[in-house]
Coordinates of C-alpha atoms and ligand atoms in Angstrom, one line a residue:
X1 CA -8.1 4.7 -42.1
X2 CA -11.0 3.5 -40.0
X3 CA -13.6 6.3 -39.7
X4 CA -14.8 5.0 -36.3
X5 CA -13.8 7.6 -33.8
X6 CA -15.0 5.8 -30.7
X7 CA -12.6 5.9 -27.8
X8 CA -11.4 2.4 -27.1
X9 CA -9.8 2.8 -23.8
X10 CA -11.6 3.9 -20.6
X11 CA -14.2 5.8 -22.5
X12 CA -16.7 5.6 -19.7
X13 CA -14.2 6.8 -17.1
X14 CA -13.3 9.7 -19.3
X15 CA -16.9 10.6 -19.8
X16 CA -17.3 10.7 -16.0
X17 CA -14.1 12.8 -15.7
X18 CA -15.3 15.2 -18.3
X19 CA -18.4 15.9 -16.2
X20 CA -16.0 17.6 -13.7
X21 CA -13.7 19.1 -16.4
X22 CA -11.0 16.6 -15.4
X23 CA -10.3 15.3 -18.9
X24 CA -7.7 17.6 -20.5
X25 CA -5.0 16.1 -22.5
X26 CA -1.5 16.8 -21.2
X27 CA 1.2 17.1 -23.8
X28 CA 4.3 18.1 -21.8
X29 CA 5.6 17.7 -18.3
X30 CA 8.4 19.1 -16.3
X31 CA 9.0 19.6 -12.6
X32 CA 5.7 20.5 -11.0
X33 CA 4.2 21.6 -14.3
X34 CA 1.9 19.9 -16.8
X35 CA 0.9 21.6 -20.0
X36 CA -2.6 20.9 -21.3
X37 CA -3.6 21.3 -24.9
X38 CA -6.1 24.2 -24.9
X39 CA -9.1 24.3 -27.2
X40 CA -7.4 27.1 -29.2
X41 CA -4.4 24.9 -29.8
X42 CA -2.1 26.6 -27.3
X43 CA -0.6 25.1 -24.2
X44 CA -2.0 25.8 -20.8
X45 CA 0.4 25.4 -17.9
X46 CA -1.0 23.7 -14.7
X47 CA 0.8 23.1 -11.4
X48 CA 0.5 19.4 -10.6
X49 CA -0.1 18.5 -7.0
X50 CA -1.2 15.0 -7.9
X51 CA 2.4 14.0 -8.7
X52 CA 1.6 10.8 -10.5
X53 CA -0.2 9.4 -7.4
X54 CA 3.1 9.9 -5.5
X55 CA 5.5 8.7 -8.2
X56 CA 7.0 12.1 -8.8
X57 CA 8.9 13.1 -5.6
X58 CA 11.6 14.4 -8.0
X59 CA 9.1 16.0 -10.3
X60 CA 8.1 15.2 -13.9
X61 CA 11.1 14.3 -16.1
X62 CA 13.7 15.3 -13.6
X63 CA 16.7 16.4 -15.7
X64 CA 19.2 14.2 -13.9
X65 CA 17.1 11.1 -14.2
X66 CA 16.2 11.9 -17.8
X67 CA 20.0 12.3 -18.5
X68 CA 20.7 9.0 -17.0
X69 CA 17.9 7.3 -18.9
X70 CA 19.2 8.8 -22.2
X71 CA 22.7 7.7 -21.4
X72 CA 21.6 4.1 -20.6
X73 CA 19.7 3.9 -23.9
X74 CA 22.6 5.4 -25.9
X75 CA 25.0 3.0 -24.3
X76 CA 22.9 0.0 -25.4
X77 CA 22.7 -1.1 -21.8
X78 CA 21.1 -4.6 -21.6
X79 CA 17.5 -4.1 -20.7
X80 CA 16.4 -7.7 -20.9
X81 CA 18.9 -10.3 -19.7
X82 CA 16.6 -12.6 -17.8
X83 CA 18.2 -15.6 -16.1
X84 CA 21.6 -14.0 -15.6
X85 CA 23.4 -12.2 -12.8
X86 CA 22.1 -8.6 -12.5
X87 CA 24.3 -6.8 -10.0
X88 CA 22.4 -3.5 -10.4
X89 CA 19.5 -5.2 -8.5
X90 CA 21.9 -6.1 -5.7
X91 CA 23.2 -2.5 -5.7
X92 CA 19.6 -1.2 -5.3
X93 CA 18.9 -3.7 -2.5
X94 CA 22.2 -2.8 -0.9
X95 CA 21.3 0.9 -0.7
X96 CA 17.9 0.0 0.6
X97 CA 19.5 -2.1 3.4
X98 CA 21.8 0.8 4.3
X99 CA 18.8 3.1 4.6
X100 CA 16.7 0.6 6.5
X101 CA 19.5 0.0 9.0
X102 CA 19.9 3.7 9.5
X103 CA 16.3 4.7 9.7
X104 CA 14.6 1.7 11.2
X105 CA 17.2 0.9 13.8
X106 CA 17.5 -2.8 12.8
X107 CA 20.6 -4.7 11.7
X108 CA 18.6 -7.4 9.9
X109 CA 19.5 -8.0 6.3
X110 CA 16.6 -7.5 3.9
X111 CA 16.5 -9.6 0.7
X112 CA 15.0 -8.0 -2.4
X113 CA 12.3 -9.4 -4.7
X114 CA 11.7 -7.1 -7.7
X115 CA 8.5 -6.5 -9.5
X116 CA 6.9 -3.9 -11.8
X117 CA 4.0 -2.3 -10.0
X118 CA 2.9 -1.7 -6.5
X119 CA 0.2 -4.3 -6.6
X120 CA 2.7 -6.8 -7.9
X121 CA 5.1 -6.2 -5.0
X122 CA 2.1 -6.6 -2.6
X123 CA 1.2 -9.9 -4.3
X124 CA 4.8 -11.1 -4.1
X125 CA 4.6 -10.4 -0.3
X126 CA 1.4 -12.4 0.0
X127 CA 2.9 -15.3 -2.0
X128 CA 6.2 -15.2 0.0
X129 CA 4.4 -15.0 3.3
X130 CA 2.0 -17.8 2.3
X131 CA 4.9 -20.0 1.2
X132 CA 6.6 -19.4 4.5
X133 CA 3.4 -20.1 6.4
X134 CA 2.9 -23.3 4.3
X135 CA 6.4 -24.5 5.2
X136 CA 5.8 -23.7 8.9
X137 CA 2.6 -25.6 8.8
X138 CA 4.3 -28.5 7.1
X139 CA 7.0 -28.6 9.8
X140 CA 4.4 -28.6 12.5
X141 CA 2.4 -31.4 10.8
X142 CA 5.5 -33.5 10.4
X143 CA 6.2 -33.2 14.1
X144 CA 2.6 -34.1 14.9
X145 CA 2.8 -37.1 12.5
X146 CA 5.8 -38.4 14.5
X147 CA 3.9 -38.0 17.7
X148 CA 0.9 -39.7 16.2
X149 CA 3.2 -42.6 15.1
X150 CA 4.4 -42.9 18.7
X151 CA 0.9 -42.9 20.0
X152 CA 0.0 -45.8 17.6
X153 CA 3.1 -47.7 18.8
X154 CA 1.9 -47.1 22.4
X155 CA -1.5 -48.4 21.5
X156 CA 0.1 -51.7 20.4
X157 CA 1.7 -51.8 23.8
X158 CA -1.6 -51.4 25.7
X159 CA -1.9 -47.6 26.0
X160 CA -5.4 -46.1 26.0
X161 CA -6.9 -42.7 25.0
X162 CA -7.6 -40.3 27.8
X163 CA -11.3 -40.1 28.5
X164 CA -11.2 -36.4 28.6
X165 CA -9.7 -36.3 25.1
X166 CA -12.3 -38.7 23.7
X167 CA -15.1 -36.5 25.1
X168 CA -13.5 -33.3 24.0
X169 CA -13.0 -34.3 20.4
X170 CA -16.4 -36.0 20.0
X171 CA -15.2 -39.7 19.9
X172 CA -17.8 -42.0 21.5
X173 CA -16.0 -44.6 23.6
X174 CA -16.9 -48.1 22.6
X175 CA -14.9 -49.9 25.4
X176 CA -12.5 -51.3 22.8
X177 CA -9.3 -49.6 24.0
X178 CA -7.3 -49.9 20.8
X179 CA -10.2 -48.9 18.6
X180 CA -11.1 -45.9 20.7
X181 CA -7.5 -44.7 20.7
X182 CA -7.3 -45.1 16.9
X183 CA -10.6 -43.2 16.5
X184 CA -9.1 -40.3 18.6
X185 CA -5.9 -40.2 16.5
X186 CA -8.0 -40.3 13.3
X187 CA -10.2 -37.5 14.5
X188 CA -7.2 -35.4 15.4
X189 CA -5.6 -36.1 12.0
X190 CA -8.9 -35.1 10.2
X191 CA -9.2 -31.9 12.2
X192 CA -5.5 -31.0 11.5
X193 CA -5.9 -31.7 7.8
X194 CA -8.9 -29.3 7.7
X195 CA -7.0 -26.6 9.6
X196 CA -4.1 -27.0 7.2
X197 CA -6.3 -26.8 4.2
X198 CA -8.2 -23.6 5.3
X199 CA -7.5 -20.3 3.6
X200 CA -4.8 -18.2 5.4
X201 CA -5.7 -15.4 7.7
X202 CA -4.5 -12.1 6.2
X203 CA -5.1 -9.0 8.4
X204 CA -5.2 -5.5 7.1
X205 CA -6.7 -2.2 8.0
X206 CA -10.0 -0.5 7.3
X207 CA -9.4 2.3 4.8
X208 CA -6.3 0.6 3.5
X209 CA -5.2 0.4 -0.1
X210 CA -2.8 -2.3 -1.4
X211 CA -3.6 -2.6 -5.1
X212 CA -6.2 -3.9 -7.5
X213 CA -4.9 -7.2 -8.8
X214 CA -6.8 -10.4 -8.0
X215 CA -5.1 -11.0 -4.7
X216 CA -4.1 -7.5 -3.6
X217 CA -7.6 -6.1 -4.2
X218 CA -8.8 -8.4 -1.4
X219 CA -6.5 -6.4 1.0
X220 CA -8.0 -3.1 -0.3
X221 CA -10.8 -1.9 1.9
X222 CA -13.1 -0.1 -0.6
X223 CA -15.9 -2.6 -1.1
X224 CA -16.6 -1.2 -4.6
X225 CA -13.1 -2.3 -5.7
X226 CA -13.0 -5.5 -3.7
X227 CA -16.4 -7.2 -3.6
X228 CA -16.9 -8.0 -7.3
X229 CA -13.7 -10.1 -7.1
X230 CA -14.3 -11.8 -3.8
X231 CA -14.4 -15.2 -5.3
X232 CA -10.9 -15.0 -6.8
X233 CA -8.6 -15.0 -3.7
X234 CA -8.5 -15.3 0.0
X235 CA -10.5 -12.6 1.8
X236 CA -8.8 -10.4 4.3
X237 CA -9.9 -9.6 7.9
X238 CA -10.1 -5.8 8.2
X239 CA -9.1 -4.2 11.5
X240 CA -10.3 -0.6 12.4
X241 CA -7.4 1.9 12.0
X242 CA -5.8 3.4 15.1
X243 CA -8.0 1.3 17.4
X244 CA -5.2 -0.5 19.4
X245 CA -7.6 -2.9 21.2
X246 CA -8.9 -4.2 17.9
X247 CA -5.6 -5.8 16.9
X248 CA -5.6 -8.4 19.7
X249 CA -9.3 -9.0 19.2
X250 CA -8.8 -9.8 15.6
X251 CA -5.9 -12.2 16.2
X252 CA -7.6 -13.9 19.1
X253 CA -10.8 -14.5 17.1
X254 CA -8.9 -15.8 14.0
X255 CA -6.5 -18.1 15.8
X256 CA -6.7 -21.8 15.6
X257 CA -5.0 -24.9 17.0
X258 CA -3.5 -28.1 15.8
X259 CA -4.1 -31.3 17.8
X260 CA -0.9 -32.9 19.0
X261 CA -1.1 -36.4 20.5
X262 CA 1.2 -36.9 23.6
X263 CA 2.0 -40.3 25.1
X264 CA 1.9 -39.9 28.9
X265 CA 2.7 -43.3 30.5
X266 CA -0.1 -45.6 29.3
X267 CA -2.4 -42.8 28.4
X268 CA -2.5 -40.8 25.1
X269 CA -3.6 -37.2 25.6
X270 CA -4.0 -34.5 23.1
X271 CA -2.4 -31.1 23.4
X272 CA -3.6 -28.1 21.5
X273 CA -0.7 -26.1 19.9
X274 CA -1.1 -22.9 17.9
X275 CA -1.6 -23.5 14.2
X276 CA 0.3 -21.2 11.8
X277 CA -2.9 -19.7 10.3
X278 CA -1.6 -16.1 10.1
X279 CA -0.2 -15.3 6.7
X280 CA 0.6 -11.5 7.2
X281 CA -0.6 -8.2 8.6
X282 CA -0.5 -5.5 6.0
X283 CA -0.4 -1.8 6.9
X284 CA 0.5 1.5 5.3
X285 CA 2.3 3.8 7.8
X286 CA 0.2 6.6 6.3
X287 CA -2.9 5.5 4.4
X288 CA -2.8 7.2 1.1
X289 CA -5.7 6.3 -1.2
X290 CA -8.0 5.8 1.8
X291 CA -7.8 9.5 2.7
X292 CA -4.3 10.4 4.0
X293 CA -4.6 8.8 7.5
X294 CA -1.3 8.4 9.5
X295 CA -1.1 5.5 11.9
X296 CA -0.4 6.5 15.5
X297 CA 2.8 5.3 17.1
X298 CA 0.8 3.5 19.7
X299 CA -1.2 1.6 17.1
X300 CA 2.0 0.7 15.1
X301 CA 3.5 -0.6 18.3
X302 CA 0.4 -2.8 19.0
X303 CA 0.5 -4.2 15.4
X304 CA 4.2 -5.1 15.8
X305 CA 3.8 -6.6 19.3
X306 CA 0.7 -8.6 18.8
X307 CA 1.8 -9.8 15.3
X308 CA 5.1 -11.1 16.8
X309 CA 3.2 -12.8 19.6
X310 CA 1.1 -14.7 17.0
X311 CA 4.1 -15.3 14.8
X312 CA 2.5 -13.2 12.0
X313 CA 4.8 -11.2 9.7
X314 CA 4.1 -7.5 9.3
X315 CA 4.1 -6.1 5.8
X316 CA 4.7 -2.4 5.8
X317 CA 3.4 -1.0 2.6
X318 CA 5.5 2.0 1.8
X319 CA 4.5 2.1 -1.9
X320 CA 3.0 5.5 -1.5
X321 CA 4.4 6.8 1.8
X322 CA 8.0 5.7 1.2
X323 CA 10.9 6.6 -1.1
X324 CA 11.5 9.9 0.7
X325 CA 8.1 11.5 0.6
X326 CA 7.6 12.2 4.3
X327 CA 11.0 13.6 5.2
X328 CA 12.6 10.2 5.7
X329 CA 13.0 7.4 3.2
X330 CA 10.6 5.2 5.2
X331 CA 7.5 6.8 6.7
X332 CA 7.5 3.8 9.1
X333 CA 10.6 5.3 10.7
X334 CA 8.5 8.2 12.2
X335 CA 6.4 5.7 14.1
X336 CA 9.0 3.1 14.9
X337 CA 7.4 0.4 12.8
X338 CA 9.9 -2.3 11.6
X339 CA 8.4 -4.5 9.0
X340 CA 9.2 -8.2 8.3
X341 CA 8.4 -7.2 4.8
X342 CA 8.5 -3.7 3.2
X343 CA 7.0 -2.8 -0.2
X344 CA 8.2 0.1 -2.3
X345 CA 7.3 1.4 -5.8
X346 CA 6.1 4.8 -7.2
X347 CA 8.9 7.3 -6.7
X348 CA 11.5 4.6 -6.4
X349 CA 12.3 4.8 -10.1
X350 CA 12.5 8.6 -10.2
X351 CA 9.2 9.1 -12.0
X352 CA 10.7 7.8 -15.3
X353 CA 10.6 4.0 -15.0
X354 CA 8.3 1.4 -13.5
X355 CA 9.8 -0.6 -10.7
X356 CA 8.7 -2.1 -7.4
X357 CA 10.5 -4.0 -4.8
X358 CA 9.6 -6.2 -1.9
X359 CA 12.1 -6.4 0.9
X360 CA 12.0 -9.5 3.1
X361 CA 13.8 -9.6 6.4
X362 CA 16.4 -12.4 6.8
X363 CA 14.5 -13.9 9.7
X364 CA 11.5 -14.6 7.4
X365 CA 13.2 -15.1 4.1
X366 CA 12.7 -18.4 2.2
X367 CA 15.2 -18.9 -0.6
X368 CA 12.8 -21.5 -2.1
X369 CA 10.7 -18.6 -3.2
X370 CA 13.3 -17.6 -5.8
X371 CA 12.7 -20.9 -7.7
X372 CA 9.0 -20.3 -8.1
X373 CA 8.4 -16.6 -8.5
X374 CA 9.4 -14.5 -11.4
X375 CA 8.2 -12.0 -14.0
X376 CA 9.6 -11.2 -17.5
X377 CA 9.9 -7.5 -16.8
X378 CA 10.9 -7.6 -13.1
X379 CA 14.3 -5.9 -12.5
X380 CA 14.9 -5.1 -16.1
X381 CA 18.2 -3.3 -16.6
X382 CA 16.8 0.0 -17.5
X383 CA 14.3 0.4 -14.6
X384 CA 16.8 -1.0 -12.0
X385 CA 19.6 1.4 -13.0
X386 CA 17.1 4.3 -13.0
X387 CA 16.2 3.3 -9.4
X388 CA 19.8 3.1 -8.5
X389 CA 20.3 6.7 -9.8
X390 CA 17.2 7.9 -8.0
X391 CA 18.6 6.5 -4.7
X392 CA 21.9 8.2 -5.4
X393 CA 20.1 11.5 -5.8
X394 CA 18.0 10.9 -2.7
X395 CA 20.9 9.9 -0.5
X396 CA 23.5 12.4 -1.5
X397 CA 24.4 15.5 0.6
X398 CA 23.3 13.7 3.7
X399 CA 19.8 13.2 2.5
X400 CA 19.0 16.7 1.2
X401 CA 16.0 15.4 -0.7
X402 CA 14.4 14.2 2.6
X403 CA 15.1 17.4 4.3
X404 CA 13.6 19.3 1.4
X405 CA 10.5 17.1 1.5
X406 CA 10.1 17.9 5.2
X407 CA 10.7 21.6 4.7
X408 CA 8.4 21.9 1.6
X409 CA 5.9 19.7 3.4
X410 CA 5.8 22.2 6.4
X411 CA 5.4 25.1 4.0
X412 CA 2.5 23.4 2.2
X413 CA 1.0 22.2 5.5
X414 CA 1.1 25.8 6.8
X415 CA -0.9 27.0 3.8
X416 CA -3.5 24.2 4.3
X417 CA -3.7 24.9 8.0
X418 CA -4.2 28.6 7.4
X419 CA -7.1 27.8 5.0
X420 CA -8.6 25.6 7.7
X421 CA -8.3 28.3 10.3
X422 CA -10.0 30.8 8.2
X423 CA -12.7 28.4 6.9
X424 CA -13.6 26.1 9.7
X425 CA -17.1 25.6 8.2
X426 CA -15.6 24.2 5.0
X427 CA -12.5 22.3 6.1
X428 CA -12.9 19.3 8.4
X429 CA -9.2 18.3 8.7
X430 CA -5.7 18.6 7.4
X431 CA -3.6 15.4 7.7
X432 CA -0.4 13.8 6.6
X433 CA 3.3 14.3 6.8
X434 CA 6.0 15.8 4.5
X435 CA 4.7 15.9 1.0
X436 CA 1.9 13.4 1.6
X437 CA -0.9 15.7 2.7
X438 CA -4.7 15.7 2.6
X439 CA -7.3 18.4 3.2
X440 CA -10.7 17.0 4.1
X441 CA -13.7 19.1 3.1
X442 CA -16.7 19.1 5.4
X443 CA -19.8 17.2 4.2
X444 CA -22.0 19.5 2.2
X445 CA -25.2 17.4 2.2
X446 CA -27.0 20.2 4.0
X447 CA -25.8 23.0 1.7
X448 CA -28.5 25.4 0.6
X449 CA -27.2 25.0 -2.9
X450 CA -29.0 22.1 -4.5
X451 CA -26.1 21.5 -6.9
X452 CA -23.5 21.4 -4.1
X453 CA -25.7 19.2 -1.9
X454 CA -26.4 17.0 -4.9
X455 CA -22.7 16.7 -5.7
X456 CA -22.1 15.6 -2.2
X457 CA -24.9 13.1 -2.3
X458 CA -23.4 11.7 -5.5
X459 CA -20.0 11.6 -3.9
X460 CA -18.5 13.8 -6.7
X461 CA -18.0 17.0 -4.8
X462 CA -14.2 16.4 -4.5
X463 CA -14.0 16.0 -8.2
X464 CA -16.0 19.2 -9.0
X465 CA -13.8 21.1 -6.5
X466 CA -10.7 19.6 -8.3
X467 CA -12.2 20.7 -11.7
X468 CA -12.7 24.3 -10.3
X469 CA -9.1 24.4 -9.1
X470 CA -7.8 23.1 -12.4
X471 CA -9.7 25.5 -14.6
X472 CA -10.0 28.6 -12.4
X473 CA -6.6 28.4 -10.6
X474 CA -4.5 26.1 -12.8
X475 CA -3.7 23.8 -10.0
X476 CA -4.2 20.1 -10.4
X477 CA -5.4 18.2 -7.3
X478 CA -7.6 15.1 -7.0
X479 CA -9.6 13.5 -4.2
X480 CA -8.2 10.3 -2.8
X481 CA -10.0 7.4 -4.5
X482 CA -11.7 6.0 -1.5
X483 CA -12.4 9.2 0.5
X484 CA -13.6 11.6 -2.1
X485 CA -14.0 14.6 0.2
X486 CA -10.2 14.5 0.9
X487 CA -8.0 16.4 -1.6
X488 CA -4.6 14.9 -1.8
X489 CA -1.5 17.0 -2.2
X490 CA 1.7 15.2 -3.3
X491 CA 3.9 17.6 -5.2
X492 CA 7.6 17.2 -5.8
X493 CA 10.4 18.4 -3.5
X494 CA 10.9 21.3 -6.0
X495 CA 7.5 22.8 -5.3
X496 CA 7.9 26.6 -5.1
X497 CA 6.4 29.0 -2.6
X498 CA 4.6 30.8 -5.5
X499 CA 2.9 27.5 -6.5
X500 CA 1.9 26.7 -3.0
X501 CA 0.4 30.2 -2.7
X502 CA -1.5 29.6 -5.9
X503 CA -3.0 26.4 -4.4
X504 CA -3.9 28.3 -1.2
X505 CA -5.6 31.0 -3.2
X506 CA -7.6 28.4 -5.0
X507 CA -8.6 26.6 -1.9
X508 CA -9.7 29.8 -0.2
X509 CA -12.0 30.4 -3.2
X510 CA -13.4 26.9 -2.9
X511 CA -14.0 27.3 0.8
X512 CA -15.6 30.7 0.4
X513 CA -17.9 29.2 -2.3
X514 CA -18.8 26.3 -0.1
X515 CA -19.5 28.5 2.9
X516 CA -21.7 30.8 0.8
X517 CA -23.3 28.0 -1.1
X518 CA -22.1 29.9 -4.2
X519 CA -22.6 27.3 -6.9
X520 CA -22.3 29.9 -9.7
X521 CA -18.7 30.5 -8.7
X522 CA -17.8 26.9 -7.9
X523 CA -19.4 25.3 -11.0
X524 CA -19.1 28.2 -13.5
X525 CA -15.9 26.7 -15.0
X526 CA -18.0 23.9 -16.6
X527 CA -19.4 26.4 -19.1
X528 CA -16.2 28.4 -19.7
X529 CA -13.4 25.9 -19.7
X530 CA -10.7 26.5 -22.3
X531 CA -8.7 23.2 -22.0
Ligands
F0G601 N1 0.0 0.1 -2.1 C1 -0.2 1.4 -1.8 C2 0.0 2.0 -0.5 C3 -0.7 2.3 -2.9 O1 -0.9 3.6 -2.6 C4 -0.9 1.7 -4.2 C5 -1.4 2.5 -5.2 C6 -0.6 0.4 -4.3 C7 -0.2 -0.4 -3.3 C8 -0.8 -0.3 -5.7 O2 0.2 0.2 -6.5 O3 -1.0 1.1 -8.5 O4 1.4 0.5 -8.7 O5 -0.4 -1.3 -8.5 N2 -2.0 3.6 -5.1 C9 -2.6 4.5 -6.1 C10 -3.3 5.7 -5.4 C11 -3.5 3.8 -7.0 O6 -4.4 6.1 -5.7 O7 -2.7 6.2 -4.5 P1 0.0 0.1 -8.1

């Protein structure tokens, strides 16, 4: 055996995590419990509020989902049968349509495009929307080419260019009627070709997170994730969140026109018609990774209305907020946001398989896409049937899982609110809905404790607080990736009162330590950790 014991995967990340005690090895998982291997070889039970970044609405290794997985494997169910009919995918899309019609108040059919991860579903949305935009652009250019042909015919019959058009598009009149008109038409063609060749306009929100692949990372706000890869894909235009006026401003400043020649008697004019430059507007109903920030109903309405006005499809990213987490299957249903596209992943496959899906409304759907987009693993038999089982569990008993998410969410929220009430100097805010909740700690830069102020300055306070909660209170939380003073809480629908109370006790200890600048209590675990 090789004696080199270097860690070959994410060693640097793990070293950083170990600085906050966040690098235990978990060896078993069930419900809301994870068991870590302790230094003495025993197992230490921890309550998991991270919930697989939102993949575990049904908890770790839910018995029913595990039983179904075992059954599928034992029955030698085809996992890979690419390029064949796969009715289980239709069944999943069918249930998702039923839910969408019920919750979103739409009767549109949504077609399904399957993928493996959240970012992949987002990229499928970008690709589909761009294909649709390209086809719309092509249709416009074909019409304009016909009009240009008519204008050239008219030129042969003595028509001339309007003086206003020549001046407006920078064509110097030579006095040669036919040459001037041809120069105008050529200028319009060149301008249109440049407009058609320009990168699409993709709008999204400040603080948003849509994945980390080459295309999707450009829709993710955090500059540290996005900027090193800016040369790889079209950049997005970021709109401030919950600032209704900003939506129209963004559209107006990004809009462009195509030049359309019109024969008017013996004059050829040029009309400016809207160019289909808008690829898509991406939004999470509740921003997750960016700090648990719900969109207001007013803002969601503005996104929908202005996007429709500019013929820009709305992509509602429900990868984290969806699949039942907020008390409804779609978090967008709480704010009346009907997407042209919807993305789902995470809890969709019951925390056991990896599956994502993009839903595309019939009004936008392009069947051509099916011939050019695929992935070896997308809608494999195993993951798709696990998703079907998950949906069955969620939908049965009139949606008892959603009611439970709402009820448990209220219970958890009550605990967080009571901490906020008692420690206003430590807690800035409590946000979210259902079992997608965040508690924002106040900035501690001015703490009399040098260690606490220093941790805030280094943007690692949320990680140290998470380490304290893990080792001193056996509860696992993490800060959101792009807002590190916000602790995220996304347990399963099975989370018990006792476990919520344990979290509350831990948070109270954190807040008291922050209030009292008590670094010995807050950071003591680093010297005494046992797992
Ligand atoms: N969209 C949203 C809203 C997400 O929360 C995530 C992932 C993705 C897309 C990408 O999905 O990781 O399967 O490729 N969010 C994680 C988080 C990373 O921290 O909440 P992925």
